[in-house]
Coordinates of C-alpha atoms in Angstrom, one line a residue:
Chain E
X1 CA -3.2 14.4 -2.1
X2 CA -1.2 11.2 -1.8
X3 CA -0.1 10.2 1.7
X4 CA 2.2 7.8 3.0
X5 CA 2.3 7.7 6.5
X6 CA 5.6 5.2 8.3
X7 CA 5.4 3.8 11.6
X8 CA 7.2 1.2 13.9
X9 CA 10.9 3.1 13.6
X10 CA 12.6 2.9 17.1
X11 CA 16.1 1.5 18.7
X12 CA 16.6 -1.6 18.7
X13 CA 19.3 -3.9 19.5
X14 CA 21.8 -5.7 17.0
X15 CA 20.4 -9.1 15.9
X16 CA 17.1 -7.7 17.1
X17 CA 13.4 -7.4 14.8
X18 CA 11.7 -4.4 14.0
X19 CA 8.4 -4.3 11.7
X20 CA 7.8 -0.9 9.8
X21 CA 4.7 -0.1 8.4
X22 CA 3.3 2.6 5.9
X23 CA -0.4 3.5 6.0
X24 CA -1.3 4.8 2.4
X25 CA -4.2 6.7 1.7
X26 CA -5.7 9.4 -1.1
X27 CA -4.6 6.7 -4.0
X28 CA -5.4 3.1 -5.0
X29 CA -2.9 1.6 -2.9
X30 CA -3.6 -2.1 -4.8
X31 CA -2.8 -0.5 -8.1
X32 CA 0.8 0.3 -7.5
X33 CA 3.9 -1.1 -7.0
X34 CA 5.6 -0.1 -3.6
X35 CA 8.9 0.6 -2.2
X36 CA 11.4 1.3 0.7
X37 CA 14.6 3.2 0.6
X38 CA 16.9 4.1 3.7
X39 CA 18.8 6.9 4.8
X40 CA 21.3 6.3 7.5
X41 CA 22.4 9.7 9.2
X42 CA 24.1 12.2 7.1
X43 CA 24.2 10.0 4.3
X44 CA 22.6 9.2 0.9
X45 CA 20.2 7.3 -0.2
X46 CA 19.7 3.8 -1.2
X47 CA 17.2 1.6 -2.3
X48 CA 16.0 -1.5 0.1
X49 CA 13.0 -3.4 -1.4
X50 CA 10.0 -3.3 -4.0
X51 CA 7.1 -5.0 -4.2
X52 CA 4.8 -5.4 -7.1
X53 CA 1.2 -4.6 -6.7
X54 CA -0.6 -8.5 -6.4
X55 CA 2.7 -9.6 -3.7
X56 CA 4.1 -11.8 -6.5
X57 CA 7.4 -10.1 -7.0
X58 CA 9.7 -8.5 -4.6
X59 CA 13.3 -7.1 -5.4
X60 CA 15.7 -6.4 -2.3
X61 CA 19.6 -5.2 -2.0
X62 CA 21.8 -7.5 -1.5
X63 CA 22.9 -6.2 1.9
X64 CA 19.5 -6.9 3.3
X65 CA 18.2 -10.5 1.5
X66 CA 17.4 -13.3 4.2
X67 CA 17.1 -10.8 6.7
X68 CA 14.2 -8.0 5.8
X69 CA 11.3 -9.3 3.9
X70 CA 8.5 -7.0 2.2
X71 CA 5.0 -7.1 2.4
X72 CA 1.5 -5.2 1.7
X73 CA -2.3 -5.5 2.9
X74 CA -4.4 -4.1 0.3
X75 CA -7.5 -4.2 1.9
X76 CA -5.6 -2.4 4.4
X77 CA -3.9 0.2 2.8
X78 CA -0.5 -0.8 4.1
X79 CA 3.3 -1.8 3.0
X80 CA 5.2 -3.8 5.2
X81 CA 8.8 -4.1 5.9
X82 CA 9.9 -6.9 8.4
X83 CA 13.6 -6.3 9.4
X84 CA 15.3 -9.5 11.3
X85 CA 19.2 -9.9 12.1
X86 CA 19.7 -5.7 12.5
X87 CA 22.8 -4.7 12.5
X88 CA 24.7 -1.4 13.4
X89 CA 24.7 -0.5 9.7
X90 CA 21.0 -0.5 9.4
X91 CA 20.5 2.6 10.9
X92 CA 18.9 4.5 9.0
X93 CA 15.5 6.5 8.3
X94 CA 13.5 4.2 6.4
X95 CA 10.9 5.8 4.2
X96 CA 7.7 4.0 2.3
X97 CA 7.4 5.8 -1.5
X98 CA 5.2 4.7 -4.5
X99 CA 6.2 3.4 -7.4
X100 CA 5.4 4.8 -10.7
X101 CA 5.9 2.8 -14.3
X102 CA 6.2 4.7 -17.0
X103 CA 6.2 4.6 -21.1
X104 CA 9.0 2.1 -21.6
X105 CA 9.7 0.4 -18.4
X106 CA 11.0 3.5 -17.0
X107 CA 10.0 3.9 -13.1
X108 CA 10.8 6.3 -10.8
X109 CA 9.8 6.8 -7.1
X110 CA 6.9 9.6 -7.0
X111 CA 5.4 10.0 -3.5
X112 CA 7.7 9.9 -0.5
X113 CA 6.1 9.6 3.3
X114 CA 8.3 11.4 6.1
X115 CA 10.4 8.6 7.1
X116 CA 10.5 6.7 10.8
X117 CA 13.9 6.3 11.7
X118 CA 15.6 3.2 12.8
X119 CA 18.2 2.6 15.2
X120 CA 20.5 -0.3 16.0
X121 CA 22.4 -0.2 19.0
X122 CA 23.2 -1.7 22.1
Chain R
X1 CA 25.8 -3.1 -9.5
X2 CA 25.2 0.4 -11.7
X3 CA 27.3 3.3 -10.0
X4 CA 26.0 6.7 -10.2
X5 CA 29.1 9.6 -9.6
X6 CA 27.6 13.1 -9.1
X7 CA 29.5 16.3 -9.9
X8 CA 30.3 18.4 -8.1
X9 CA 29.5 17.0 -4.4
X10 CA 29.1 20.7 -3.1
X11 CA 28.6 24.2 -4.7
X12 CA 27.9 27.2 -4.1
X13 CA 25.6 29.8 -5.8
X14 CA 23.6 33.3 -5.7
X15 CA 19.6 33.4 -6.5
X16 CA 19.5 33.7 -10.2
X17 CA 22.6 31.9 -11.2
X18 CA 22.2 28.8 -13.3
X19 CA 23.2 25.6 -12.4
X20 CA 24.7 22.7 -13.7
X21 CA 25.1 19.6 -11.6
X22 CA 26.2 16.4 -13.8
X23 CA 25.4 12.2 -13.3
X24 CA 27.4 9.5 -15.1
X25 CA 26.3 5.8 -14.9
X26 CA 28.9 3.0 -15.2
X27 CA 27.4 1.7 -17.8
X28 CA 24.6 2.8 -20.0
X29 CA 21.7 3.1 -18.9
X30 CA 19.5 4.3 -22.0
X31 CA 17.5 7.2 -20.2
X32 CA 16.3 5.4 -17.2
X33 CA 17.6 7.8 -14.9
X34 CA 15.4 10.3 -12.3
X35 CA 16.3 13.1 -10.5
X36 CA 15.2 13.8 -7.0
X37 CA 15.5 17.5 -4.5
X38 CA 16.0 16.6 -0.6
X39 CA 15.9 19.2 2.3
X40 CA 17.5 19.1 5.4
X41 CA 14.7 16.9 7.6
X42 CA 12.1 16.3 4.5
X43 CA 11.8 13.2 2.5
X44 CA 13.0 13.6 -1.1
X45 CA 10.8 14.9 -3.9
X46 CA 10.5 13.8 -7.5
X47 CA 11.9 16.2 -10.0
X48 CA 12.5 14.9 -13.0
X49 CA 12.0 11.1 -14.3
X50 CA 13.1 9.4 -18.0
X51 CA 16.2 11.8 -18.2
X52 CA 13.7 14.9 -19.4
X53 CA 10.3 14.7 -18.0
X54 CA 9.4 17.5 -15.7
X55 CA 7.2 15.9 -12.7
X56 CA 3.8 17.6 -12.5
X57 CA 4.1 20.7 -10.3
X58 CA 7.9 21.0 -10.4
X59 CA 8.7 24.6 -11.5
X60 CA 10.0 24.9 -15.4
X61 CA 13.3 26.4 -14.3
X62 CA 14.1 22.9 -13.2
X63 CA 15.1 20.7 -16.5
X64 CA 16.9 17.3 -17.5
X65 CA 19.0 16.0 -20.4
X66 CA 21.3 13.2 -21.5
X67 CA 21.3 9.7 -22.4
X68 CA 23.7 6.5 -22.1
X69 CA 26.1 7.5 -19.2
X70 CA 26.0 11.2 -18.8
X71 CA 23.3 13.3 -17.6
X72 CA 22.6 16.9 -16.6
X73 CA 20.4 18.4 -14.1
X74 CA 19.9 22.2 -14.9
X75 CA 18.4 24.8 -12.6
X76 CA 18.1 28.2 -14.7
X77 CA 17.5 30.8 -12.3
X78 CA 18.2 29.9 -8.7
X79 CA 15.7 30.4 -6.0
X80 CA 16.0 30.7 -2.2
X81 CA 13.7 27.6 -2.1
X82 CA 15.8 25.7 -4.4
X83 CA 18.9 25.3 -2.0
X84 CA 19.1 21.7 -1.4
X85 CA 20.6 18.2 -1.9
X86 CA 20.0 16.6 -5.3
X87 CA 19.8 12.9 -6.1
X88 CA 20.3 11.4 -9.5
X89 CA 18.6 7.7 -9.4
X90 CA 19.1 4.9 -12.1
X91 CA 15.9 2.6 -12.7
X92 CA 17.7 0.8 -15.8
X93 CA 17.8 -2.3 -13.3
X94 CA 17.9 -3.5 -9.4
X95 CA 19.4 -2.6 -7.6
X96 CA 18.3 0.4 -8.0
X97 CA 20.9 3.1 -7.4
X98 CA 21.2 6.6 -6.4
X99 CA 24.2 8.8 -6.4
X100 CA 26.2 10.4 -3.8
X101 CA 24.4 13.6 -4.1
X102 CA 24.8 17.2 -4.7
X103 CA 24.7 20.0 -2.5
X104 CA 23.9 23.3 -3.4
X105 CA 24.2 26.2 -1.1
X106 CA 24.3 30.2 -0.6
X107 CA 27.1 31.5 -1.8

């Protein structure tokens, strides 16, 4: 069974850094394209960043470009997400999914790990 | 940006009642559009993806329709397990977009 396994969630003060990680494991991890999406409490959800399976393209929201960057080890199983510049409105729980293409272009997010939450706060 | 409006935010419903819970994209979005369950504390799950296509072990009493703007998430016989939040998701283009989401409780 696929697993996705975040780390590196904590508080952390405004204009402060955080590095989240997601350990993958039961799939080809260097085959897929990978994702973050963010929670903040009692709200939806929204999508942060993608990254495409060889590192050579990564899509963000706008609300986080220049300040979170997106990366993966292959050899190490792992997806990255390097936030810089947090602010309040980054709270959130952060969670690492994998994402499927389908026929067509279509993609959708199939595999979901539990989330590490994120605090910003002084 | 795509904007995704769910409808309706909230309901409320008794095991075995169908439900309907509806998505409409601000523009058209072909049927790039995926629907997701969330329960209180757990990460969402994958439902349904390309408008219609029933995930592999999702129960067939969950289905999907529509194309362009309006969608439809249908559950046809409601089951205690099935009380949740729901998530429609566009993947027509980044950013990628969720809605608001729907919440469907015990009546």
């Amino acid at each position: 069974e696929v697993q996705l396994v975040e780390s590196g969630g904590g508080l952390v003060q405004p204009g402060g850094s955080l590095r989240l990680s997601c350990a993958a494991s039961e799939f080809t991890f260097s085959s897929y394209w990978m994702t973050w999406v963010r929670q903040a409490p009692g709200k939806g959800l929204e999508w942060v960043a993608s990254i495409k399976q060889d590192g050579s393209e990564k899509y963000y929201v706008d609300s986080v470009k220049g300040r979170f960057t997106i990366s993966r080890d292959d050899a190490k199983n792992s997806l990255f997400l390097q936030m810089n510049s947090l602010r309040a409105e980054d709270t959130a729980v952060y969670y690492c999914a994998r994402l499927r293409w389908a026929a067509a272009a279509r993609n959708y997010f199939d595999y979901w790990g539990q989330g590490t939450l994120v605090t910003v706060s002084s | 940006d795509i904007q995704m409006t769910q409808s309706p935010s909230s309901l409320s419903a008794s095991v075995g009642d169908r439900v309907t819970i509806t998505c409409r994209a601000s523009q058209s979005i072909s049927t790039y559009l995926n629907w997701y369950q969330q329960k209180p504390g757990k990460a969402p799950k994958l439902l349904i993806y390309a408008a219609s296509s029933l995930q592999s072990g999702v129960p067939s009493t969950f289905s999907g329709s529509g194309s362009g703007t309006d969608f439809t998430l249908t559950i046809s016989s409601l089951q205690p397990e099935d009380f949740a939040t729901y998530y429609c998701q566009q993947s027509y283009n980044t950013p990628w977009t969720f809605g608001q989401g729907t919440k469907v409780e015990i009546k």
